[in-house]
């Protein structure tokens, strides 16, 4: 390392606390994920909030709290510092004046997956990996393909055959070895898990290496900074593999230990799924720490089509520690909530986040969220990545009509929100 610091002390098993060498590439232990652990007192003396806030507006401004420290060169497309947008109109519909959306749709590749994959590919490159492989429900594959292209690495992407077309296209265009598989993300994961022994591919599957969490953690670091180091009362997060929710909870705890938060009150974390695929909600409701595989998973919110999550206990632990909940929104309501939210905010809200709007409606009706609370919903991706998920038809204008007839037709057409 020379005398340039990297603040990682060790890698630690999330299931039994075993320590591993942070200077070696690490994957799973006992089939379960690993945490990256930092020397927080050393970070505390090396950097303060103001120094971080004066740096360029991307996620690398938190580099002391990331595996790169001052040493490792990021593979970057300028990701991070997504805006937090006040949503008065949508909030009014739920009698919730302090409703905010953190809009991750503006990140590279149109989803928050760029945070985790920028970090994981940075570290894979650092460790000399030549080929990365990923099973994906959609956006992770696209982000992998783009960041691997950025890094000059080869990538192998396996996705279900009905993955949204845009995800297929972004992989194809970025030169990834992309294949459609007759199965779901966990089936793709099994193929990669078996093939990697013989091929030397590095497996970037959700939580099967420790660094994607660290990338997603920056959503929590940014949120704290953007809210003047005072966290909201409630966070709603659409959960598939769970890296985002787990990462944010880790971020809040690290910030609290660093003494950077203005208040010790932590947000209640709400893990949101669709009832078309809700293994985490089922486990939460039955008080289990591990989730049963969800049979016949089907949802237009492709990022939530994750029937098995290796980090299930990490999601459920974070939800429980925070006093939060896991909530399933009706699959049949996703298109309605997506249009309701976009029409009221102008934000390009993905179907995954539409599930959060459904959950918000329920939690306000139950008064589990109070009217005066501050609520942040994460918009994890861009609506325009989901062409197939929108059921719509538009009226046509026949140019052979008179302009009066055309105006009459336009004015007689009701707004369809
Ligand atoms: C992957 C994905 C999710 C789920 O994210 P996790 O952090 O893996 O739970 C949610 N929304 C979108 C748009 C995604 O691409």
Coordinates of C-alpha atoms and ligand atoms in Angstrom, one line a residue:
X1 CA 0.0 0.0 0.0
X2 CA 3.0 2.4 0.5
X3 CA 2.1 5.3 2.6
X4 CA -1.2 6.1 0.8
X5 CA -4.0 5.0 3.1
X6 CA -6.8 2.6 2.5
X7 CA -9.0 2.4 5.6
X8 CA -10.2 -1.2 5.2
X9 CA -9.2 -3.3 8.3
X10 CA -10.6 -6.6 7.2
X11 CA -13.4 -8.5 5.4
X12 CA -15.9 -10.1 7.8
X13 CA -18.5 -12.9 7.4
X14 CA -22.0 -11.7 7.9
X15 CA -23.2 -15.1 9.1
X16 CA -20.5 -16.0 11.7
X17 CA -18.0 -13.1 12.0
X18 CA -14.9 -14.9 10.5
X19 CA -12.2 -12.5 9.3
X20 CA -10.7 -12.5 5.9
X21 CA -7.8 -10.7 4.2
X22 CA -8.8 -7.5 2.5
X23 CA -5.8 -7.6 0.2
X24 CA -7.1 -10.8 -1.4
X25 CA -10.1 -11.2 -3.6
X26 CA -13.0 -12.6 -1.5
X27 CA -16.4 -14.1 -2.4
X28 CA -18.7 -15.9 0.1
X29 CA -18.2 -17.8 3.4
X30 CA -20.5 -20.7 4.1
X31 CA -22.5 -19.6 1.1
X32 CA -23.3 -16.3 2.7
X33 CA -22.1 -12.7 2.1
X34 CA -19.2 -10.7 3.5
X35 CA -18.9 -7.2 5.0
X36 CA -16.1 -4.7 4.4
X37 CA -14.9 -3.3 7.7
X38 CA -13.1 0.0 8.2
X39 CA -10.9 1.7 10.7
X40 CA -13.4 4.4 11.6
X41 CA -11.2 6.2 14.2
X42 CA -8.5 6.6 11.5
X43 CA -11.2 7.9 9.0
X44 CA -12.4 10.3 11.7
X45 CA -8.9 11.9 12.0
X46 CA -8.2 11.8 8.2
X47 CA -11.3 13.6 7.0
X48 CA -14.3 15.6 8.1
X49 CA -17.7 16.4 6.7
X50 CA -16.7 19.7 5.3
X51 CA -13.8 18.3 3.3
X52 CA -16.0 15.7 1.8
X53 CA -18.6 18.3 0.9
X54 CA -16.1 20.4 -1.0
X55 CA -15.1 17.6 -3.3
X56 CA -16.5 16.9 -6.8
X57 CA -20.2 15.8 -6.8
X58 CA -19.9 12.1 -7.4
X59 CA -19.8 9.1 -5.0
X60 CA -16.0 9.0 -4.9
X61 CA -16.1 12.0 -2.6
X62 CA -16.6 9.5 0.2
X63 CA -13.5 7.5 -0.8
X64 CA -12.1 7.1 2.8
X65 CA -15.4 5.3 3.6
X66 CA -15.0 3.1 0.5
X67 CA -12.7 0.2 -0.3
X68 CA -10.6 2.4 -2.6
X69 CA -9.3 4.8 0.0
X70 CA -6.7 7.2 -1.5
X71 CA -5.0 4.4 -3.4
X72 CA -7.2 2.6 -5.9
X73 CA -8.2 4.3 -9.2
X74 CA -12.0 4.2 -9.7
X75 CA -13.6 2.8 -12.9
X76 CA -16.1 5.6 -13.2
X77 CA -18.7 7.2 -15.4
X78 CA -19.3 10.1 -12.9
X79 CA -21.9 8.2 -10.9
X80 CA -23.5 9.6 -7.7
X81 CA -25.0 12.7 -6.1
X82 CA -28.5 12.0 -7.5
X83 CA -30.9 14.8 -6.6
X84 CA -33.4 14.7 -3.8
X85 CA -36.7 16.1 -5.1
X86 CA -39.5 17.5 -3.0
X87 CA -42.8 16.1 -4.1
X88 CA -45.6 18.4 -2.8
X89 CA -48.2 17.3 -5.3
X90 CA -47.8 13.6 -4.8
X91 CA -47.4 14.2 -1.0
X92 CA -50.7 16.0 -1.0
X93 CA -52.4 12.9 -2.4
X94 CA -51.3 11.0 0.7
X95 CA -51.6 13.9 3.2
X96 CA -47.8 13.8 3.5
X97 CA -46.3 17.3 3.1
X98 CA -42.7 16.1 3.5
X99 CA -42.4 13.5 0.8
X100 CA -39.1 13.4 -1.0
X101 CA -37.8 11.2 -3.9
X102 CA -34.1 10.5 -4.3
X103 CA -33.9 10.1 -8.1
X104 CA -31.5 7.4 -9.1
X105 CA -32.9 7.3 -12.6
X106 CA -30.4 10.0 -13.5
X107 CA -27.4 7.8 -12.9
X108 CA -25.3 6.1 -15.7
X109 CA -27.3 3.3 -17.4
X110 CA -30.4 4.8 -15.9
X111 CA -30.4 3.0 -12.6
X112 CA -28.7 2.9 -9.2
X113 CA -27.0 -0.4 -10.3
X114 CA -24.2 1.8 -11.5
X115 CA -23.1 2.6 -7.9
X116 CA -22.6 -1.1 -7.0
X117 CA -21.1 -2.1 -10.3
X118 CA -18.7 0.8 -10.5
X119 CA -17.3 -0.2 -7.1
X120 CA -17.3 -4.0 -7.8
X121 CA -15.6 -3.6 -11.2
X122 CA -13.1 -1.1 -9.7
X123 CA -12.1 -3.7 -7.1
X124 CA -12.1 -6.6 -9.6
X125 CA -9.8 -4.7 -11.9
X126 CA -7.6 -3.8 -8.9
X127 CA -7.3 -7.6 -8.1
X128 CA -6.4 -8.4 -11.7
X129 CA -9.6 -10.0 -12.9
X130 CA -9.9 -10.3 -16.7
X131 CA -13.5 -11.5 -17.1
X132 CA -16.5 -10.7 -14.9
X133 CA -19.8 -12.7 -15.1
X134 CA -23.2 -11.7 -13.8
X135 CA -26.7 -13.2 -13.7
X136 CA -29.2 -10.4 -13.9
X137 CA -32.9 -9.6 -13.8
X138 CA -32.1 -6.6 -16.1
X139 CA -30.3 -3.4 -14.9
X140 CA -27.4 -5.1 -13.2
X141 CA -26.5 -6.7 -16.5
X142 CA -26.6 -3.4 -18.4
X143 CA -24.5 -1.7 -15.8
X144 CA -22.0 -4.5 -15.8
X145 CA -21.7 -4.4 -19.5
X146 CA -21.0 -0.6 -19.5
X147 CA -18.6 -0.6 -16.6
X148 CA -16.7 -3.6 -18.0
X149 CA -16.4 -1.7 -21.3
X150 CA -15.2 1.3 -19.4
X151 CA -12.6 -0.9 -17.6
X152 CA -11.5 -2.7 -20.7
X153 CA -12.6 -6.0 -19.2
X154 CA -14.6 -8.9 -20.8
X155 CA -18.1 -9.5 -19.4
X156 CA -20.5 -12.4 -19.5
X157 CA -24.1 -11.6 -18.9
X158 CA -26.9 -14.2 -18.4
X159 CA -30.5 -13.0 -18.2
X160 CA -34.0 -14.5 -18.4
X161 CA -35.3 -14.6 -21.9
X162 CA -38.0 -12.1 -21.1
X163 CA -35.7 -9.5 -19.6
X164 CA -36.7 -5.9 -20.7
X165 CA -35.5 -5.2 -24.2
X166 CA -33.5 -2.1 -23.2
X167 CA -31.4 -4.2 -20.8
X168 CA -30.7 -6.7 -23.6
X169 CA -29.8 -3.9 -26.0
X170 CA -27.5 -2.1 -23.6
X171 CA -25.5 -5.3 -23.0
X172 CA -25.4 -6.0 -26.7
X173 CA -24.2 -2.5 -27.6
X174 CA -21.5 -2.5 -24.9
X175 CA -20.0 -5.7 -26.3
X176 CA -20.8 -8.0 -23.4
X177 CA -21.2 -11.7 -24.1
X178 CA -24.9 -11.7 -23.5
X179 CA -27.2 -14.7 -23.4
X180 CA -30.9 -15.3 -22.9
X181 CA -31.6 -18.2 -20.5
X182 CA -34.9 -20.2 -20.1
X183 CA -35.1 -19.5 -16.4
X184 CA -35.0 -16.7 -13.7
X185 CA -32.0 -14.8 -12.2
X186 CA -31.3 -17.6 -9.7
X187 CA -31.1 -20.1 -12.5
X188 CA -28.7 -17.9 -14.4
X189 CA -26.7 -17.6 -11.1
X190 CA -26.4 -21.3 -10.8
X191 CA -25.0 -21.6 -14.3
X192 CA -22.3 -19.0 -13.6
X193 CA -21.6 -20.5 -10.2
X194 CA -20.9 -23.9 -11.8
X195 CA -19.0 -22.5 -14.8
X196 CA -16.7 -20.2 -12.9
X197 CA -14.6 -23.0 -11.5
X198 CA -13.5 -24.0 -15.0
X199 CA -13.4 -20.6 -16.7
X200 CA -11.9 -18.3 -14.1
X201 CA -14.7 -15.8 -14.5
X202 CA -15.2 -13.5 -11.5
X203 CA -18.8 -13.8 -10.2
X204 CA -20.4 -10.3 -9.7
X205 CA -23.8 -11.8 -8.5
X206 CA -25.6 -9.7 -5.9
X207 CA -23.8 -10.1 -2.6
X208 CA -21.4 -12.8 -3.8
X209 CA -18.5 -10.4 -3.6
X210 CA -18.3 -7.7 -0.9
X211 CA -18.0 -4.5 -2.9
X212 CA -21.4 -3.9 -4.5
X213 CA -22.8 -3.2 -1.1
X214 CA -20.1 -0.6 -0.6
X215 CA -21.1 1.1 -3.8
X216 CA -24.8 1.1 -2.9
X217 CA -23.9 2.4 0.6
X218 CA -23.2 5.7 -1.0
X219 CA -27.0 6.2 -1.4
X220 CA -27.1 6.5 2.3
X221 CA -24.0 8.7 2.6
X222 CA -25.4 11.1 0.0
X223 CA -28.9 11.1 1.6
X224 CA -27.3 12.1 5.0
X225 CA -25.2 14.8 3.4
X226 CA -28.1 16.2 1.3
X227 CA -30.4 16.3 4.3
X228 CA -27.8 18.2 6.3
X229 CA -26.7 15.1 8.3
X230 CA -30.2 14.5 9.7
X231 CA -31.9 11.3 8.4
X232 CA -35.6 11.1 7.4
X233 CA -38.1 9.3 9.6
X234 CA -38.9 6.6 7.0
X235 CA -37.2 5.2 3.9
X236 CA -39.1 3.1 1.3
X237 CA -36.9 1.0 -0.8
X238 CA -37.9 -1.5 -3.6
X239 CA -36.1 -4.7 -2.6
X240 CA -34.8 -7.5 -4.9
X241 CA -31.4 -8.9 -3.8
X242 CA -31.3 -6.2 -1.1
X243 CA -27.9 -4.6 -1.6
X244 CA -29.4 -1.1 -1.6
X245 CA -31.2 -1.5 1.7
X246 CA -28.4 -3.4 3.4
X247 CA -25.8 -0.9 2.1
X248 CA -27.8 2.2 3.3
X249 CA -28.3 0.7 6.7
X250 CA -24.5 0.0 6.9
X251 CA -23.9 3.6 5.8
X252 CA -26.1 5.1 8.6
X253 CA -24.4 3.0 11.2
X254 CA -20.9 4.0 10.0
X255 CA -21.9 7.7 10.0
X256 CA -23.3 7.4 13.5
X257 CA -20.1 5.8 14.7
X258 CA -18.1 8.5 13.0
X259 CA -20.2 11.1 14.8
X260 CA -21.2 12.8 11.6
X261 CA -25.0 12.6 12.2
X262 CA -26.8 15.5 13.8
X263 CA -29.2 13.1 15.6
X264 CA -29.0 9.5 16.7
X265 CA -32.5 8.7 15.5
X266 CA -32.3 6.3 12.6
X267 CA -34.9 6.0 9.8
X268 CA -37.4 3.1 9.8
X269 CA -36.5 1.1 6.8
X270 CA -39.3 -0.3 4.7
X271 CA -38.4 -3.1 2.3
X272 CA -41.0 -3.1 -0.5
X273 CA -41.7 -5.9 -2.9
X274 CA -44.5 -6.8 -5.4
X275 CA -46.9 -9.5 -4.3
X276 CA -45.9 -11.3 -7.5
X277 CA -42.5 -11.9 -5.9
X278 CA -42.2 -11.2 -2.2
X279 CA -40.0 -13.7 -0.4
X280 CA -38.7 -11.1 2.1
X281 CA -42.2 -9.9 3.0
X282 CA -43.3 -13.5 3.7
X283 CA -40.3 -14.1 5.9
X284 CA -40.9 -10.8 7.7
X285 CA -44.5 -11.7 8.3
X286 CA -43.7 -15.1 9.7
X287 CA -40.9 -13.8 11.8
X288 CA -38.2 -15.9 10.0
X289 CA -34.6 -14.7 9.5
X290 CA -34.2 -16.6 6.3
X291 CA -36.6 -16.5 3.4
X292 CA -38.1 -19.5 1.5
X293 CA -37.6 -19.5 -2.3
X294 CA -40.7 -17.8 -3.9
X295 CA -42.4 -20.1 -6.4
X296 CA -43.6 -18.8 -9.8
X297 CA -42.2 -15.3 -9.4
X298 CA -43.8 -12.9 -11.9
X299 CA -43.7 -9.1 -11.9
X300 CA -43.3 -6.3 -14.4
X301 CA -40.9 -4.7 -11.9
X302 CA -38.0 -6.9 -13.2
X303 CA -35.6 -5.7 -10.5
X304 CA -37.9 -7.3 -7.9
X305 CA -38.1 -10.6 -9.7
X306 CA -35.6 -12.2 -7.3
X307 CA -37.1 -15.4 -5.8
X308 CA -34.0 -16.2 -3.7
X309 CA -31.6 -13.7 -2.0
X310 CA -28.4 -14.9 -0.3
X311 CA -28.5 -11.8 1.9
X312 CA -32.1 -12.4 3.1
X313 CA -31.1 -12.3 6.7
X314 CA -29.1 -9.1 6.2
X315 CA -32.2 -7.4 4.8
X316 CA -34.5 -8.7 7.5
X317 CA -31.9 -7.8 10.3
X318 CA -31.7 -4.2 9.0
X319 CA -35.5 -3.9 8.8
X320 CA -35.9 -5.2 12.3
X321 CA -33.1 -3.1 13.8
X322 CA -34.6 0.0 12.3
X323 CA -38.1 -0.7 13.5
X324 CA -39.3 -0.9 9.9
X325 CA -41.4 -3.3 7.9
X326 CA -41.5 -5.4 4.8
X327 CA -44.5 -4.6 2.7
X328 CA -45.9 -6.2 -0.6
X329 CA -47.7 -3.9 -3.0
X330 CA -50.3 -5.5 -5.4
X331 CA -48.7 -6.4 -8.8
X332 CA -52.1 -5.4 -10.3
X333 CA -51.6 -1.8 -9.0
X334 CA -48.1 -1.1 -10.3
X335 CA -49.0 0.5 -13.6
X336 CA -51.6 2.8 -11.8
X337 CA -49.1 3.9 -9.1
X338 CA -46.4 4.4 -11.8
X339 CA -48.6 6.8 -13.8
X340 CA -50.0 8.5 -10.6
X341 CA -46.4 9.2 -9.4
X342 CA -45.0 10.3 -12.7
X343 CA -47.9 12.6 -13.5
X344 CA -47.7 14.2 -10.1
X345 CA -43.9 14.7 -10.0
X346 CA -42.4 14.7 -13.5
X347 CA -39.9 12.1 -12.2
X348 CA -39.2 9.1 -14.4
X349 CA -40.4 6.5 -12.0
X350 CA -39.7 2.8 -12.6
X351 CA -42.2 0.0 -11.8
X352 CA -40.1 -1.1 -8.8
X353 CA -40.6 2.3 -7.3
X354 CA -44.3 2.2 -8.2
X355 CA -44.5 -0.6 -5.7
X356 CA -43.2 1.8 -3.1
X357 CA -46.0 4.3 -3.9
X358 CA -48.5 1.4 -3.3
X359 CA -46.8 0.6 0.0
X360 CA -46.8 4.3 0.9
X361 CA -50.5 4.5 0.3
X362 CA -51.1 1.5 2.6
X363 CA -48.8 2.7 5.3
X364 CA -50.5 6.1 5.3
X365 CA -53.9 4.5 5.4
X366 CA -52.7 2.4 8.4
X367 CA -51.2 5.6 9.9
X368 CA -48.0 3.7 10.4
X369 CA -46.5 6.7 8.7
X370 CA -47.7 9.9 10.3
X371 CA -48.6 13.0 8.3
X372 CA -45.8 15.1 9.8
X373 CA -43.1 12.6 9.1
X374 CA -40.3 13.0 6.5
X375 CA -40.4 10.2 4.0
X376 CA -37.8 9.4 1.3
X377 CA -38.7 7.1 -1.5
X378 CA -35.9 5.8 -3.7
X379 CA -36.6 5.9 -7.4
X380 CA -34.1 3.2 -8.4
X381 CA -34.4 3.3 -12.1
X382 CA -35.8 5.2 -15.2
X383 CA -39.3 4.5 -16.5
X384 CA -38.0 4.5 -20.1
X385 CA -36.1 1.3 -19.5
X386 CA -39.4 -0.6 -19.2
X387 CA -41.0 -0.3 -22.6
X388 CA -42.9 -3.6 -22.3
X389 CA -44.3 -2.8 -18.8
X390 CA -46.5 0.0 -20.0
X391 CA -49.9 -0.9 -21.4
X392 CA -51.0 2.1 -23.4
X393 CA -52.5 3.3 -26.6
X394 CA -52.5 6.8 -28.1
X395 CA -55.2 8.4 -30.2
X396 CA -54.3 9.4 -33.8
X397 CA -54.9 12.5 -35.7
X398 CA -55.9 12.3 -39.4
X399 CA -54.3 15.3 -41.2
X400 CA -57.0 15.3 -43.9
X401 CA -59.4 16.8 -41.4
X402 CA -59.8 20.6 -41.0
X403 CA -57.8 22.3 -38.3
X404 CA -61.1 23.1 -36.5
X405 CA -61.9 19.3 -36.4
X406 CA -58.4 18.6 -35.1
X407 CA -58.6 21.2 -32.4
X408 CA -62.0 19.9 -31.4
X409 CA -60.7 16.4 -31.2
X410 CA -57.7 17.5 -29.0
X411 CA -59.8 19.6 -26.7
X412 CA -62.5 16.9 -26.3
X413 CA -59.9 14.4 -25.2
X414 CA -59.7 14.2 -21.4
X415 CA -56.4 14.0 -19.6
X416 CA -55.9 10.4 -18.9
X417 CA -54.2 10.3 -15.5
Ligands
LIG1 C1 -32.0 -4.2 -9.0 C2 -33.1 -3.3 -8.8 C3 -33.8 -3.2 -7.6 C4 -33.5 -4.1 -6.4 O1 -32.3 -3.7 -5.9 P1 -31.6 -4.5 -4.7 O2 -30.7 -3.5 -4.1 O3 -30.8 -5.6 -5.3 O4 -32.6 -5.0 -3.8 C5 -34.8 -2.2 -7.5 N1 -35.1 -1.4 -8.6 C6 -34.4 -1.4 -9.7 C7 -34.8 -0.5 -10.8 C8 -33.4 -2.4 -9.9 O5 -32.7 -2.4 -11.1

